[in-house]
C-alpha positions as a Markdown table, in Angstrom:
| # | Residue | x | y | z |
|---|---|---|---|---|
| 1 | Met | -73.5 | 17.6 | 14.2 |
| 2 | Glu | -77.1 | 17.1 | 15.0 |
| 3 | Arg | -78.7 | 14.6 | 12.7 |
| 4 | Arg | -81.9 | 15.3 | 10.8 |
| 5 | Arg | -85.0 | 13.9 | 12.4 |
| 6 | Val | -88.7 | 13.4 | 11.8 |
| 7 | Leu | -91.1 | 14.6 | 14.4 |
| 8 | Ser | -94.9 | 13.9 | 14.5 |
| 9 | His | -97.6 | 15.9 | 16.3 |
| 10 | Tyr | -101.3 | 15.1 | 16.5 |
| 11 | Val | -103.5 | 18.2 | 16.6 |
| 12 | Cys | -105.4 | 18.4 | 19.9 |
| 13 | Glu | -108.4 | 20.4 | 21.1 |
| 14 | Lys | -106.1 | 22.9 | 22.8 |
| 15 | Asp | -104.3 | 23.6 | 19.5 |
| 16 | Val | -107.7 | 24.3 | 17.8 |
| 17 | Glu | -109.1 | 26.4 | 20.7 |
| 18 | Asp | -105.9 | 28.5 | 21.3 |
| 19 | Arg | -104.9 | 28.7 | 17.6 |
| 20 | Thr | -101.4 | 27.5 | 18.4 |
| 21 | Met | -99.6 | 24.2 | 18.3 |
| 22 | Thr | -98.2 | 22.8 | 21.6 |
| 23 | Leu | -95.4 | 20.3 | 21.2 |
| 24 | Pro | -93.5 | 18.1 | 23.8 |
| 25 | Gly | -90.6 | 19.9 | 25.5 |
| 26 | Val | -88.4 | 16.9 | 24.8 |
| 27 | Trp | -88.4 | 17.8 | 21.1 |
| 28 | Ala | -86.1 | 20.7 | 21.9 |
| 29 | Thr | -83.5 | 18.3 | 23.3 |
| 30 | Arg | -83.6 | 16.3 | 20.1 |
| 31 | Cys | -83.8 | 19.3 | 17.8 |
| 32 | His | -82.0 | 22.5 | 18.9 |
| 33 | Ala | -83.7 | 24.6 | 16.2 |
| 34 | Leu | -86.8 | 24.6 | 18.4 |
| 35 | Met | -84.8 | 26.7 | 21.0 |
| 36 | Ala | -85.0 | 29.6 | 18.6 |
| 37 | Asp | -87.6 | 32.4 | 18.8 |
| 38 | Glu | -89.0 | 31.6 | 15.4 |
| 39 | Ile | -88.8 | 28.8 | 12.8 |
| 40 | Thr | -89.8 | 28.4 | 9.1 |
| 41 | Leu | -92.3 | 25.8 | 8.0 |
| 42 | Thr | -92.3 | 24.8 | 4.4 |
| 43 | Thr | -95.1 | 22.5 | 3.0 |
| 44 | Val | -95.0 | 20.2 | 0.0 |
| 45 | Asn | -96.5 | 22.8 | -2.3 |
| 46 | Glu | -93.6 | 25.2 | -1.2 |
| 47 | Lys | -95.7 | 27.5 | 0.9 |
| 48 | Gln | -93.7 | 29.0 | 3.8 |
| 49 | Trp | -94.8 | 30.1 | 7.2 |
| 50 | Val | -92.6 | 31.9 | 9.7 |
| 51 | Val | -94.0 | 31.1 | 13.1 |
| 52 | Gly | -93.0 | 32.2 | 16.6 |
| 53 | Val | -91.7 | 29.7 | 19.3 |
| 54 | Ile | -92.1 | 30.2 | 23.0 |
| 55 | Arg | -91.7 | 27.8 | 26.0 |
| 56 | Ser | -94.5 | 27.3 | 28.6 |
| 57 | Asn | -93.9 | 27.2 | 32.3 |
| 58 | Asp | -94.0 | 23.4 | 32.2 |
| 59 | Gly | -91.4 | 23.2 | 29.4 |
| 60 | Lys | -93.6 | 22.6 | 26.4 |
| 61 | Ile | -92.9 | 24.2 | 23.1 |
| 62 | Ile | -95.6 | 26.4 | 21.7 |
| 63 | Leu | -95.8 | 27.5 | 18.1 |
| 64 | Thr | -97.6 | 30.8 | 18.1 |
| 65 | Gly | -98.4 | 34.0 | 16.3 |
| 66 | Glu | -100.6 | 35.0 | 13.4 |
| 67 | Ala | -98.7 | 32.7 | 11.0 |
| 68 | Val | -99.7 | 29.6 | 13.0 |
| 69 | Asn | -103.3 | 30.8 | 13.0 |
| 70 | Gln | -103.2 | 31.2 | 9.2 |
| 71 | Phe | -101.4 | 27.9 | 8.8 |
| 72 | Asn | -104.1 | 26.0 | 10.8 |
| 73 | Ala | -106.9 | 27.8 | 8.9 |
| 74 | His | -105.3 | 27.4 | 5.5 |
| 75 | Tyr | -105.0 | 23.6 | 5.9 |
| 76 | Asn | -108.2 | 23.4 | 7.9 |
| 77 | Leu | -106.5 | 21.5 | 10.7 |
| 78 | Val | -108.9 | 19.7 | 13.1 |
| 79 | Val | -108.4 | 17.3 | 16.1 |
| 80 | Ser | -106.5 | 14.1 | 15.1 |
| 81 | Asn | -104.9 | 15.6 | 12.0 |
| 82 | Glu | -101.2 | 14.8 | 12.1 |
| 83 | Val | -98.5 | 17.4 | 11.4 |
| 84 | Glu | -95.1 | 16.0 | 10.6 |
| 85 | Phe | -91.9 | 18.1 | 10.9 |
| 86 | Gln | -88.7 | 17.0 | 9.1 |
| 87 | Thr | -85.7 | 19.0 | 10.3 |
| 88 | Gly | -83.8 | 20.9 | 7.7 |
| 89 | Ser | -81.0 | 23.3 | 7.7 |
| 90 | Gly | -80.9 | 25.9 | 10.4 |
| 91 | Arg | -84.4 | 26.9 | 11.6 |
| 92 | Asn | -86.2 | 25.3 | 8.6 |
| 93 | Phe | -88.6 | 22.5 | 8.8 |
| 94 | Phe | -90.3 | 20.6 | 5.9 |
| 95 | Val | -93.9 | 19.9 | 6.9 |
| 96 | Arg | -96.4 | 17.3 | 5.8 |
| 97 | Ile | -100.0 | 17.1 | 6.9 |
| 98 | Arg | -102.0 | 13.9 | 7.2 |
| 99 | Lys | -105.7 | 13.3 | 7.9 |
| 100 | Tyr | -107.2 | 11.2 | 10.7 |
| 101 | Asp | -106.7 | 8.0 | 8.7 |
| 102 | Gly | -103.0 | 8.6 | 8.3 |
| 103 | Val | -103.2 | 9.6 | 4.6 |
| 104 | Glu | -101.4 | 12.8 | 3.6 |
| 105 | Ile | -103.6 | 15.6 | 2.3 |
| 106 | Asp | -103.8 | 16.9 | -1.3 |
| 107 | Tyr | -102.0 | 20.3 | -1.2 |
| 108 | Glu | -103.1 | 23.2 | -3.3 |
| 109 | Ser | -101.0 | 24.2 | -6.3 |
| 110 | Asp | -99.9 | 27.8 | -6.8 |
| 111 | Gly | -103.2 | 28.4 | -8.6 |
| 112 | Gly | -105.1 | 27.6 | -5.4 |
| 113 | Lys | -106.5 | 24.3 | -6.7 |
| 114 | Pro | -105.6 | 20.7 | -5.6 |
| 115 | Asn | -102.7 | 19.2 | -7.5 |
| 116 | Asp | -103.9 | 16.7 | -10.1 |
| 117 | Arg | -103.3 | 13.1 | -9.1 |
| 118 | Lys | -101.0 | 12.5 | -12.1 |
| 119 | Asn | -98.4 | 15.1 | -11.1 |
| 120 | Arg | -98.8 | 15.2 | -7.3 |
| 121 | Val | -96.1 | 14.1 | -4.9 |
| 122 | Pro | -97.0 | 10.5 | -3.7 |
| 123 | Pro | -98.7 | 10.9 | -0.3 |
| 124 | Thr | -97.1 | 9.5 | 2.8 |
| 125 | Leu | -99.0 | 7.3 | 5.2 |
| 126 | Ser | -98.7 | 6.9 | 9.0 |
| 127 | Ile | -100.2 | 4.8 | 11.7 |
| 128 | Met | -100.1 | 4.9 | 15.5 |
| 129 | Leu | -99.6 | 1.4 | 17.0 |
| 130 | Gly | -102.2 | 0.1 | 19.5 |
| 131 | Glu | -101.7 | -2.5 | 22.2 |
| 132 | Glu | -104.2 | -4.8 | 20.6 |
| 133 | Asp | -102.4 | -4.9 | 17.3 |
| 134 | Leu | -99.0 | -5.5 | 19.0 |
| 135 | Asn | -100.4 | -8.3 | 21.1 |
| 136 | Ala | -102.1 | -9.9 | 18.1 |
| 137 | Gly | -98.9 | -9.8 | 16.0 |
| 138 | Phe | -100.2 | -7.8 | 13.1 |
| 139 | Leu | -101.0 | -4.1 | 12.3 |
| 140 | Ser | -104.4 | -3.0 | 11.2 |
| 141 | Ile | -104.3 | -0.8 | 8.1 |
| 142 | Pro | -107.0 | 1.8 | 7.3 |
| 143 | Ala | -109.0 | 0.8 | 4.2 |
| 144 | Ser | -108.2 | 4.2 | 2.6 |
| 145 | Trp | -104.5 | 3.1 | 2.3 |
| 146 | Gly | -105.5 | 0.6 | -0.4 |
| 147 | Glu | -107.1 | 3.4 | -2.4 |
| 148 | Gln | -103.7 | 5.1 | -2.5 |
| 149 | Tyr | -101.4 | 2.1 | -3.1 |
| 150 | Thr | -102.3 | -1.4 | -4.4 |
| 151 | Ala | -99.7 | -2.7 | -2.0 |
| 152 | Phe | -102.1 | -2.0 | 0.8 |
| 153 | Ala | -105.2 | -3.4 | -0.9 |
| 154 | Gly | -104.4 | -6.8 | 0.5 |
| 155 | Ser | -102.5 | -10.1 | 0.1 |
| 156 | Arg | -99.2 | -9.2 | -1.3 |
| 157 | Glu | -95.6 | -8.7 | -0.2 |
| 158 | Val | -94.4 | -5.3 | 0.9 |
| 159 | Gln | -90.8 | -4.3 | 1.4 |
| 160 | Val | -90.1 | -1.6 | 4.0 |
| 161 | Val | -86.8 | 0.2 | 4.0 |
| 162 | Val | -86.2 | 1.7 | 7.5 |
| 163 | Ala | -84.3 | 5.0 | 7.8 |
| 164 | Asp | -81.3 | 3.0 | 9.1 |
| 165 | Gly | -81.0 | 1.3 | 5.7 |
| 166 | Met | -82.4 | -2.1 | 6.7 |
| 167 | Thr | -85.0 | -3.8 | 4.5 |
| 168 | Trp | -87.8 | -6.0 | 5.9 |
| 169 | Asn | -90.2 | -8.2 | 3.9 |
| 170 | Leu | -93.7 | -7.9 | 5.3 |
| 171 | Met | -97.1 | -9.0 | 3.9 |
| 172 | Thr | -100.5 | -7.4 | 3.6 |
| 173 | Gln | -103.5 | -9.7 | 4.2 |
| 174 | Lys | -107.1 | -9.0 | 3.5 |
| 175 | Lys | -109.6 | -10.6 | 5.9 |
| 176 | Pro | -113.1 | -11.7 | 5.1 |
| 177 | Asp | -114.5 | -8.4 | 6.7 |
| 178 | Asn | -112.3 | -6.4 | 4.3 |
| 179 | Ile | -109.9 | -5.3 | 7.0 |
| 180 | Val | -106.3 | -5.3 | 5.8 |
| 181 | Thr | -103.5 | -6.1 | 8.1 |
| 182 | Leu | -99.7 | -5.9 | 7.8 |
| 183 | Thr | -98.2 | -9.2 | 8.9 |
| 184 | Gly | -95.5 | -11.7 | 7.9 |
| 185 | Asn | -92.8 | -13.8 | 9.5 |
| 186 | Glu | -90.4 | -10.8 | 9.9 |
| 187 | Leu | -93.0 | -8.5 | 11.5 |
| 188 | Lys | -92.4 | -9.6 | 15.1 |
| 189 | Tyr | -88.6 | -9.3 | 14.6 |
| 190 | Phe | -89.1 | -5.9 | 13.1 |
| 191 | Ile | -91.1 | -4.8 | 16.2 |
| 192 | Asn | -88.6 | -6.3 | 18.6 |
| 193 | His | -85.6 | -5.0 | 16.8 |
| 194 | Tyr | -86.8 | -1.4 | 17.0 |
| 195 | Met | -88.3 | -2.0 | 20.5 |
| 196 | Ile | -91.7 | -0.7 | 19.2 |
| 197 | Arg | -94.3 | -0.1 | 21.9 |
| 198 | Thr | -97.8 | 1.1 | 22.2 |
| 199 | Ser | -98.3 | 4.6 | 20.7 |
| 200 | Phe | -95.2 | 4.4 | 18.6 |
| 201 | Arg | -95.7 | 5.7 | 15.1 |
| 202 | Leu | -94.7 | 4.4 | 11.7 |
| 203 | Met | -94.5 | 6.7 | 8.6 |
| 204 | Phe | -94.6 | 5.1 | 5.2 |
| 205 | Glu | -93.1 | 7.0 | 2.2 |
| 206 | Tyr | -93.5 | 5.5 | -1.3 |
| 207 | Met | -90.3 | 4.5 | -3.1 |
| 208 | Asp | -91.2 | 2.2 | -5.9 |
| 209 | Asp | -93.9 | -0.4 | -6.7 |
| 210 | Asp | -94.4 | -2.3 | -3.4 |
| 211 | Met | -91.5 | -0.7 | -1.6 |
| 212 | Phe | -91.8 | 2.0 | 1.1 |
| 213 | Arg | -89.3 | 3.9 | 3.2 |
| 214 | Val | -90.4 | 3.7 | 6.9 |
| 215 | Val | -89.6 | 6.1 | 9.7 |
| 216 | Val | -90.1 | 4.8 | 13.3 |
| 217 | Met | -91.1 | 7.4 | 15.9 |
| 218 | Asp | -91.6 | 6.9 | 19.7 |
| 219 | Asn | -94.7 | 7.7 | 21.8 |
| 220 | Leu | -93.7 | 11.4 | 21.9 |
| 221 | Gly | -93.5 | 11.6 | 18.1 |
| 222 | Val | -89.7 | 11.7 | 17.9 |
| 223 | Glu | -87.8 | 9.6 | 15.4 |
| 224 | Ile | -85.9 | 7.0 | 17.3 |
| 225 | Asp | -82.2 | 6.5 | 17.5 |
| 226 | Tyr | -81.9 | 3.3 | 15.5 |
| 227 | Pro | -79.9 | 0.3 | 16.8 |
| 228 | Lys | -76.8 | -0.5 | 14.9 |
| 229 | Ile | -76.8 | -3.8 | 13.1 |
| 230 | Ile | -75.3 | -5.2 | 9.8 |
| 231 | Ser | -78.3 | -7.1 | 8.4 |
| 232 | Val | -81.8 | -8.3 | 8.9 |
| 233 | Gly | -80.5 | -11.8 | 9.2 |
| 234 | Met | -78.5 | -10.8 | 12.3 |
| 235 | Ala | -81.7 | -9.2 | 13.7 |
| 236 | Leu | -83.6 | -12.4 | 13.2 |
| 237 | Asn | -80.9 | -14.4 | 14.9 |
| 238 | Asp | -80.8 | -11.9 | 17.8 |
| 239 | Asn | -84.5 | -12.5 | 18.3 |
| 240 | Ile | -84.5 | -16.3 | 18.3 |
């Protein structure tokens, strides 16, 4: 049975110009639903879009049709927006949309107005990892994250629960120039354990207080196959 995955796509100029969405061909090998002629996209506010799927000559997956054009226009997608696909049953995908800073958008309610902050679904956050951050041993966090969650406002412990069930204790640290970084003794082990490289992506989903569920995606935006291990302690020992 094919396991459920999270897939991440950054909107590019070609998507905007062609009014389509071009995805890596390797996605179809990880998610067989993308071999179908059409799929259903469902957003957080339960709007559904049935879009066509075709394959280009070079093997890429192209989401096309008037529904894609309407989807792009409805959410005002622009270059560097991120569209996340969570595989569901059959040809169904649960979709989340994030802005250039990695913060999920406010979706419209059935009445056509943004959901009020009190009742809205807590927004997800995501970041693409750069070589500079990985070499420095910390991850730079956009300032807007702190506006969403106090955990990312600086100088406190943050627990991240990875999709494989392992929990890691990290720290946020606010520098004099107000840049916030994600750091801590376990960060380098976290990076090594999941073999995180440049252009990998991390998606943070709020769980409770300073705890977040984290999904790790590779440089093609595909959720990784997580290594099997019993505990964080074993991971730390493996990296000594």
